């Protein structure tokens, strides 16, 4: 019987010659639980006393009656320990918070991989040593961070990686891979996006970007101020960042029409060797206001109805077409206003009414707008 117990639970050993006191650990799902078993002099199991560590107590609290029953019915200590292990396996399964802690090799492997990669690359690591943030610098000196979530079976199982990128972060992984491989692949991906970010960095640096408020490395859209209440929205292609992007001119008709005509007439001048900003200047025949020449406040005029600039994430992009008025409004505010007017009417997706400021005729197109944040949908139907 003794040799069987040693085989099944090598960490649980008798402490005295009479073999009435056993102490040590039982191992379930790669976790060790401290236990002490006190037997009466006649070794009768049903009178045995169990002293458990607090984790074991917690796990077994709902199984007390089963443990007692097994103590009564098990013919010897070996069979009881086996029964106890089965109960613990069931208990662990129903408690996802008691998930397994990685084996010691996991931590030594992690140290080896970090030593190979260089500790200077580590930005942070969580207290469980499972989530690492690694820094990487691209050839233009931009700083990036990749977040790596390691699996308990690392490196057999591939880690989950994420980063602030406009494209999916796909990593190839084999059981022989390491953090160094993640870093190398991340750097290669960064280099493939270098031109894309160069195009956007130039826009961010030399113009007033109205949207996004704080562009991240993943943002491909920029809404650039051209003049008070006139702006252009461009969607830059990550793979072909110098190509003519999807453009949308926004603002009062009298200001937007001449720009739209220029864009259409000069499109053939688009030069793939130049940046988007340079091309937009040439094609639209304008100079963009920049931080060097203008204050941003001159382009962020509040909505004439709610007197705020940002309404959730929307900015006032409905502009009165009368050149002497030119008051901007949020689409949502204006729609509420027009809907309340007895004189307003709606035809398909266009609402007609009067400007709240100058009482001139105002028409507003109701468009379905997918907000970037949270994909919120504005749908103004009747
Ligand atoms: Zn408003
Ligand atoms: Zn007006």
Short mmCIF file of C-alpha atoms and ligand atoms in Angstrom, two decimals:
data_model
loop_
_atom_site.label_atom_id
_atom_site.label_comp_id
_atom_site.label_asym_id
_atom_site.label_seq_id
_atom_site.Cartn_x
_atom_site.Cartn_y
_atom_site.Cartn_z
CA UNK A 1 0.00 0.00 0.00
CA UNK A 2 2.81 2.43 0.87
CA UNK A 3 4.48 2.16 -2.51
CA UNK A 4 1.14 2.80 -4.20
CA UNK A 5 0.62 5.95 -2.17
CA UNK A 6 4.11 7.16 -3.04
CA UNK A 7 3.34 6.55 -6.71
CA UNK A 8 -0.02 8.33 -6.65
CA UNK A 9 0.90 11.17 -4.28
CA UNK A 10 4.67 11.36 -3.97
CA UNK A 11 4.44 14.58 -1.95
CA UNK A 12 2.29 13.09 0.83
CA UNK A 13 4.43 11.25 3.38
CA UNK A 14 4.00 9.65 6.83
CA UNK A 15 5.58 11.68 9.60
CA UNK A 16 5.80 8.96 12.26
CA UNK A 17 6.65 5.27 12.54
CA UNK A 18 3.05 4.36 13.42
CA UNK A 19 1.94 5.98 10.17
CA UNK A 20 -0.89 7.84 11.79
CA UNK A 21 0.20 11.29 10.62
CA UNK A 22 0.59 12.09 6.95
CA UNK A 23 1.67 15.49 5.75
CA UNK A 24 2.53 17.08 2.43
CA UNK A 25 0.76 17.93 -0.78
CA UNK A 26 -1.69 16.40 -3.19
CA UNK A 27 -1.36 17.46 -6.79
CA UNK A 28 -4.33 18.13 -9.05
CA UNK A 29 -4.11 19.78 -12.49
CA UNK A 30 -0.48 20.75 -11.88
CA UNK A 31 -1.39 22.51 -8.63
CA UNK A 32 -0.15 21.40 -5.21
CA UNK A 33 -2.45 21.63 -2.18
CA UNK A 34 -1.13 21.30 1.35
CA UNK A 35 -2.89 18.64 3.42
CA UNK A 36 -2.36 16.85 6.76
CA UNK A 37 -4.19 13.61 7.52
CA UNK A 38 -4.41 12.32 11.09
CA UNK A 39 -5.42 8.67 11.51
CA UNK A 40 -6.50 6.94 14.72
CA UNK A 41 -4.11 4.24 16.08
CA UNK A 42 -6.19 1.51 14.39
CA UNK A 43 -5.88 3.41 11.04
CA UNK A 44 -9.66 3.50 10.62
CA UNK A 45 -10.36 6.03 7.91
CA UNK A 46 -13.81 7.00 9.09
CA UNK A 47 -12.26 8.49 12.24
CA UNK A 48 -9.52 10.30 10.34
CA UNK A 49 -9.11 14.07 10.61
CA UNK A 50 -8.18 16.24 7.65
CA UNK A 51 -6.34 19.55 7.96
CA UNK A 52 -6.45 21.46 4.70
CA UNK A 53 -4.76 24.64 3.47
CA UNK A 54 -7.18 27.55 2.95
CA UNK A 55 -7.32 27.04 -0.83
CA UNK A 56 -8.26 23.42 -0.36
CA UNK A 57 -10.84 24.38 2.27
CA UNK A 58 -12.36 26.88 -0.14
CA UNK A 59 -12.49 24.37 -2.96
CA UNK A 60 -13.97 21.61 -0.83
CA UNK A 61 -16.49 23.67 1.14
CA UNK A 62 -19.35 22.62 -1.14
CA UNK A 63 -18.19 18.99 -1.18
CA UNK A 64 -17.90 18.35 2.58
CA UNK A 65 -20.53 15.62 2.69
CA UNK A 66 -18.96 13.78 -0.26
CA UNK A 67 -15.52 13.88 1.38
CA UNK A 68 -17.04 12.49 4.59
CA UNK A 69 -18.81 9.75 2.66
CA UNK A 70 -15.61 8.78 0.84
CA UNK A 71 -13.78 8.64 4.19
CA UNK A 72 -16.38 6.19 5.45
CA UNK A 73 -16.33 3.98 2.41
CA UNK A 74 -12.74 3.96 1.19
CA UNK A 75 -10.97 0.72 2.11
CA UNK A 76 -7.57 2.40 2.59
CA UNK A 77 -5.73 5.70 2.44
CA UNK A 78 -4.60 5.25 -1.18
CA UNK A 79 -8.15 4.84 -2.48
CA UNK A 80 -9.29 7.79 -0.38
CA UNK A 81 -6.56 10.06 -1.76
CA UNK A 82 -7.57 9.01 -5.29
CA UNK A 83 -11.22 9.81 -4.49
CA UNK A 84 -10.19 13.18 -3.05
CA UNK A 85 -8.28 14.00 -6.23
CA UNK A 86 -11.36 13.25 -8.35
CA UNK A 87 -13.49 15.54 -6.17
CA UNK A 88 -10.87 18.28 -6.47
CA UNK A 89 -10.77 18.00 -10.24
CA UNK A 90 -14.52 18.53 -10.38
CA UNK A 91 -14.28 21.41 -7.91
CA UNK A 92 -11.51 23.11 -9.93
CA UNK A 93 -13.51 22.83 -13.12
CA UNK A 94 -16.49 24.63 -11.60
CA UNK A 95 -14.23 27.42 -10.33
CA UNK A 96 -12.70 29.20 -13.34
CA UNK A 97 -11.05 31.73 -10.99
CA UNK A 98 -8.90 28.90 -9.64
CA UNK A 99 -7.35 28.42 -13.08
CA UNK A 100 -4.01 26.80 -13.22
CA UNK A 101 -0.86 28.73 -12.51
CA UNK A 102 1.84 27.98 -15.10
CA UNK A 103 4.53 25.48 -14.13
CA UNK A 104 7.96 26.79 -13.02
CA UNK A 105 9.39 26.15 -16.53
CA UNK A 106 7.07 28.87 -17.83
CA UNK A 107 8.85 31.49 -15.74
CA UNK A 108 12.37 30.30 -16.51
CA UNK A 109 11.47 30.22 -20.23
CA UNK A 110 10.15 33.78 -19.96
CA UNK A 111 13.39 35.00 -18.35
CA UNK A 112 15.49 33.33 -21.07
CA UNK A 113 13.38 34.88 -23.83
CA UNK A 114 13.52 38.34 -22.27
CA UNK A 115 17.28 38.05 -21.82
CA UNK A 116 17.63 37.20 -25.54
CA UNK A 117 15.39 40.07 -26.57
CA UNK A 118 16.89 42.61 -24.15
CA UNK A 119 15.26 43.90 -20.98
CA UNK A 120 15.29 47.44 -22.39
CA UNK A 121 12.45 46.35 -24.71
CA UNK A 122 10.14 45.63 -21.77
CA UNK A 123 7.77 48.51 -21.04
CA UNK A 124 5.71 46.72 -18.39
CA UNK A 125 4.59 43.33 -17.15
CA UNK A 126 1.56 42.47 -15.04
CA UNK A 127 1.80 40.91 -11.58
CA UNK A 128 0.89 37.46 -12.97
CA UNK A 129 3.76 37.62 -15.50
CA UNK A 130 1.29 36.86 -18.27
CA UNK A 131 0.87 40.17 -20.14
CA UNK A 132 3.95 41.97 -21.41
CA UNK A 133 4.19 45.27 -23.25
CA UNK A 134 7.25 45.49 -25.50
CA UNK A 135 8.58 48.62 -27.12
CA UNK A 136 9.75 48.90 -30.71
CA UNK A 137 11.14 51.82 -32.65
CA UNK A 138 10.70 52.01 -36.41
CA UNK A 139 13.39 53.34 -38.72
CA UNK A 140 11.88 56.83 -38.58
CA UNK A 141 12.17 56.92 -34.80
CA UNK A 142 8.45 56.45 -34.06
CA UNK A 143 7.81 54.63 -30.81
CA UNK A 144 5.39 51.70 -30.80
CA UNK A 145 4.23 49.16 -28.24
CA UNK A 146 3.05 45.60 -28.76
CA UNK A 147 1.05 43.88 -26.03
CA UNK A 148 1.74 40.15 -25.72
CA UNK A 149 -0.53 37.89 -23.66
CA UNK A 150 1.26 34.61 -23.01
CA UNK A 151 -0.65 31.35 -22.60
CA UNK A 152 0.09 29.08 -19.61
CA UNK A 153 1.47 26.55 -22.09
CA UNK A 154 3.85 29.06 -23.65
CA UNK A 155 5.68 28.54 -25.99
CA UNK A 156 3.64 25.56 -27.22
CA UNK A 157 0.54 27.72 -27.50
CA UNK A 158 0.78 30.96 -29.48
CA UNK A 159 0.45 34.20 -27.50
CA UNK A 160 -2.20 36.82 -28.23
CA UNK A 161 -0.65 40.00 -29.63
CA UNK A 162 -2.20 43.42 -30.10
CA UNK A 163 -0.95 46.89 -31.02
CA UNK A 164 -2.12 50.32 -32.16
CA UNK A 165 -2.10 49.55 -35.90
CA UNK A 166 -4.39 50.28 -38.86
CA UNK A 167 -4.03 46.67 -40.05
CA UNK A 168 -4.51 43.33 -38.28
CA UNK A 169 -1.49 42.07 -36.38
CA UNK A 170 -1.04 38.55 -37.72
CA UNK A 171 1.89 36.61 -36.27
CA UNK A 172 3.25 33.28 -37.38
CA UNK A 173 4.05 31.08 -34.42
CA UNK A 174 5.54 27.62 -33.92
CA UNK A 175 6.28 25.85 -30.59
CA UNK A 176 9.92 26.89 -31.12
CA UNK A 177 9.04 30.59 -31.42
CA UNK A 178 9.88 33.15 -28.76
CA UNK A 179 9.29 36.78 -27.79
CA UNK A 180 12.17 37.65 -30.12
CA UNK A 181 10.11 36.35 -33.04
CA UNK A 182 7.14 38.47 -32.02
CA UNK A 183 9.37 41.53 -31.85
CA UNK A 184 11.00 40.88 -35.24
CA UNK A 185 7.66 40.34 -36.97
CA UNK A 186 6.26 43.46 -35.32
CA UNK A 187 9.22 45.53 -36.58
CA UNK A 188 8.73 44.22 -40.13
CA UNK A 189 5.06 45.18 -40.03
CA UNK A 190 5.98 48.64 -38.72
CA UNK A 191 8.40 49.15 -41.64
CA UNK A 192 5.67 48.20 -44.12
CA UNK A 193 3.55 51.03 -42.67
CA UNK A 194 6.34 53.62 -42.51
CA UNK A 195 5.19 55.48 -45.64
CA UNK A 196 1.57 55.52 -44.45
CA UNK A 197 2.55 57.10 -41.14
CA UNK A 198 4.88 59.57 -42.86
CA UNK A 199 1.93 60.82 -44.93
CA UNK A 200 -0.28 61.18 -41.84
CA UNK A 201 2.46 62.68 -39.65
CA UNK A 202 2.92 65.44 -42.22
CA UNK A 203 -0.82 66.20 -42.16
CA UNK A 204 -0.89 66.16 -38.33
CA UNK A 205 2.11 68.44 -38.13
CA UNK A 206 1.32 70.99 -40.82
CA UNK A 207 -2.46 71.34 -40.72
CA UNK A 208 -5.27 71.64 -38.21
CA UNK A 209 -6.86 68.23 -37.90
CA UNK A 210 -10.45 68.54 -36.64
CA UNK A 211 -11.09 64.81 -36.45
CA UNK A 212 -10.06 62.50 -34.88
CA UNK A 213 -9.54 64.69 -31.83
CA UNK A 214 -6.38 62.76 -30.88
CA UNK A 215 -5.38 60.55 -33.81
CA UNK A 216 -3.91 57.17 -32.87
CA UNK A 217 -1.53 55.15 -35.06
CA UNK A 218 -4.52 53.04 -36.11
CA UNK A 219 -6.54 55.98 -37.48
CA UNK A 220 -6.62 56.19 -41.27
CA UNK A 221 -9.02 59.16 -41.50
CA UNK A 222 -8.23 62.86 -41.09
CA UNK A 223 -10.61 65.77 -41.31
CA UNK A 224 -8.45 68.78 -42.19
CA UNK A 225 -9.54 72.40 -41.71
CA UNK A 226 -9.45 74.50 -44.91
CA UNK A 227 -11.20 77.62 -43.64
CA UNK A 228 -13.82 78.54 -41.07
CA UNK A 229 -16.52 75.86 -41.51
CA UNK A 230 -14.85 74.29 -44.54
CA UNK A 231 -12.91 71.09 -44.23
CA UNK A 232 -11.87 68.03 -46.18
CA UNK A 233 -12.11 64.48 -44.92
CA UNK A 234 -9.53 62.07 -46.35
CA UNK A 235 -9.30 58.32 -45.88
CA UNK A 236 -5.70 57.19 -46.43
CA UNK A 237 -5.03 53.74 -47.85
CA UNK A 238 -2.56 51.85 -45.64
CA UNK A 239 -0.99 49.96 -48.53
CA UNK A 240 -0.94 52.84 -51.06
CA UNK A 241 -0.72 55.91 -48.86
CA UNK A 242 0.29 58.31 -51.64
CA UNK A 243 -2.60 57.44 -53.93
CA UNK A 244 -5.51 59.89 -54.33
CA UNK A 245 -7.47 59.12 -51.16
CA UNK A 246 -11.21 59.00 -50.72
CA UNK A 247 -12.06 62.69 -50.21
CA UNK A 248 -15.14 64.39 -48.88
CA UNK A 249 -15.47 68.20 -48.76
CA UNK A 250 -17.59 69.48 -45.91
CA UNK A 251 -19.06 72.93 -45.32
CA UNK A 252 -21.45 75.49 -46.78
CA UNK A 253 -22.27 74.92 -50.45
CA UNK A 254 -20.97 78.30 -51.61
CA UNK A 255 -17.56 77.51 -50.13
CA UNK A 256 -17.40 73.82 -51.03
CA UNK A 257 -18.56 74.00 -54.66
CA UNK A 258 -15.50 75.86 -56.05
CA UNK A 259 -13.20 73.44 -54.19
CA UNK A 260 -15.09 70.42 -55.50
CA UNK A 261 -14.80 71.79 -59.03
CA UNK A 262 -11.04 72.23 -58.62
CA UNK A 263 -10.70 68.72 -57.26
CA UNK A 264 -12.52 67.29 -60.26
CA UNK A 265 -10.70 69.45 -62.82
CA UNK A 266 -7.19 68.89 -61.40
CA UNK A 267 -7.40 65.28 -60.35
CA UNK A 268 -5.11 64.30 -63.24
CA UNK A 269 -2.33 66.36 -61.64
CA UNK A 270 -2.12 63.94 -58.71
CA UNK A 271 1.55 62.96 -58.43
CA UNK A 272 2.34 59.63 -56.75
CA UNK A 273 5.84 60.82 -55.87
CA UNK A 274 4.44 63.56 -53.64
CA UNK A 275 2.69 63.35 -50.29
CA UNK A 276 -1.07 63.63 -49.95
CA UNK A 277 -0.75 67.08 -48.37
CA UNK A 278 1.35 68.42 -51.24
CA UNK A 279 -1.03 66.94 -53.80
CA UNK A 280 -4.10 68.37 -52.05
CA UNK A 281 -2.46 71.82 -52.09
CA UNK A 282 -1.72 71.53 -55.81
CA UNK A 283 -5.08 70.07 -56.82
CA UNK A 284 -7.27 72.35 -54.69
CA UNK A 285 -4.96 75.34 -55.28
CA UNK A 286 -5.04 76.32 -51.62
CA UNK A 287 -2.74 76.67 -48.63
CA UNK A 288 -3.99 74.81 -45.59
CA UNK A 289 -4.11 76.83 -42.39
CA UNK A 290 -1.44 75.43 -40.09
CA UNK A 291 -0.47 75.71 -36.43
CA UNK A 292 2.19 78.16 -37.61
CA UNK A 293 -0.34 80.51 -39.17
CA UNK A 294 -3.66 80.04 -37.31
CA UNK A 295 -5.14 79.30 -33.91
CA UNK A 296 -7.16 76.10 -33.78
CA UNK A 297 -10.05 77.95 -32.13
CA UNK A 298 -10.77 79.71 -35.43
CA UNK A 299 -11.88 76.35 -36.87
CA UNK A 300 -13.69 74.89 -33.91
CA UNK A 301 -16.77 77.13 -33.88
CA UNK A 302 -19.49 75.91 -31.53
CA UNK A 303 -22.87 74.67 -32.63
CA UNK A 304 -25.42 77.52 -32.82
CA UNK A 305 -28.01 75.44 -30.96
CA UNK A 306 -26.23 73.67 -28.08
CA UNK A 307 -23.24 76.07 -27.91
CA UNK A 308 -20.81 73.16 -27.62
CA UNK A 309 -18.18 72.04 -30.10
CA UNK A 310 -18.25 68.30 -29.46
CA UNK A 311 -21.55 66.50 -29.04
CA UNK A 312 -20.40 63.03 -28.01
CA UNK A 313 -17.85 62.69 -30.79
CA UNK A 314 -19.67 64.71 -33.48
CA UNK A 315 -18.57 68.20 -34.43
CA UNK A 316 -20.87 70.88 -35.95
CA UNK A 317 -20.77 70.02 -39.65
CA UNK A 318 -24.11 71.40 -40.88
CA UNK A 319 -23.50 74.93 -42.08
CA UNK A 320 -26.00 77.61 -43.09
CA UNK A 321 -25.56 78.22 -46.80
CA UNK A 322 -26.07 81.94 -46.56
CA UNK A 323 -22.55 83.36 -46.89
CA UNK A 324 -23.39 86.20 -44.50
CA UNK A 325 -24.52 83.73 -41.80
CA UNK A 326 -22.49 80.54 -42.17
CA UNK A 327 -23.43 79.33 -38.70
CA UNK A 328 -22.51 75.69 -38.05
CA UNK A 329 -24.77 73.22 -36.23
CA UNK A 330 -24.56 69.61 -35.14
CA UNK A 331 -26.60 67.35 -37.36
CA UNK A 332 -28.53 65.99 -34.34
CA UNK A 333 -29.24 69.46 -32.91
CA UNK A 334 -30.38 70.87 -36.25
CA UNK A 335 -32.61 67.91 -36.95
CA UNK A 336 -34.33 68.33 -33.57
CA UNK A 337 -34.74 72.05 -34.28
CA UNK A 338 -36.15 71.64 -37.79
CA UNK A 339 -38.48 68.86 -36.71
CA UNK A 340 -40.03 71.20 -34.15
CA UNK A 341 -40.81 73.90 -36.73
CA UNK A 342 -44.35 73.82 -38.10
CA UNK A 343 -43.04 75.19 -41.44
CA UNK A 344 -40.41 72.47 -41.96
CA UNK A 345 -41.00 69.53 -44.26
CA UNK A 346 -39.17 66.41 -45.21
CA UNK A 347 -38.76 64.85 -48.64
CA UNK A 348 -37.01 61.51 -48.70
CA UNK A 349 -33.81 62.11 -46.72
CA UNK A 350 -33.78 65.90 -47.03
CA UNK A 351 -35.32 68.18 -44.43
CA UNK A 352 -36.24 71.76 -45.39
CA UNK A 353 -36.66 74.54 -42.86
CA UNK A 354 -35.28 77.84 -41.71
CA UNK A 355 -31.86 78.61 -40.26
CA UNK A 356 -32.28 79.25 -36.50
CA UNK A 357 -29.96 82.25 -36.91
CA UNK A 358 -30.84 84.10 -40.11
CA UNK A 359 -34.19 82.51 -41.03
CA UNK A 360 -32.97 81.79 -44.57
CA UNK A 361 -34.10 78.55 -46.21
CA UNK A 362 -32.02 75.67 -44.95
CA UNK A 363 -31.95 72.14 -46.30
CA UNK A 364 -30.21 69.35 -44.55
CA UNK A 365 -29.42 65.92 -45.79
CA UNK A 366 -29.98 63.21 -43.25
CA UNK A 367 -27.22 60.71 -43.60
CA UNK A 368 -26.62 57.60 -41.72
CA UNK A 369 -23.46 58.28 -39.86
CA UNK A 370 -21.44 55.56 -38.31
CA UNK A 371 -19.51 57.07 -35.48
CA UNK A 372 -16.05 55.71 -35.16
CA UNK A 373 -16.36 55.30 -31.42
CA UNK A 374 -18.84 52.60 -30.58
CA UNK A 375 -20.26 52.46 -34.10
CA UNK A 376 -23.19 54.53 -32.95
CA UNK A 377 -25.79 54.97 -35.60
CA UNK A 378 -27.79 58.12 -36.26
CA UNK A 379 -30.74 57.23 -38.34
CA UNK A 380 -33.22 60.00 -38.89
CA UNK A 381 -36.19 58.42 -40.52
CA UNK A 382 -39.72 59.71 -40.28
ZN1 LIG B 1 -25.28 71.18 -31.11
ZN1 LIG B 2 -28.18 81.12 -41.38
#
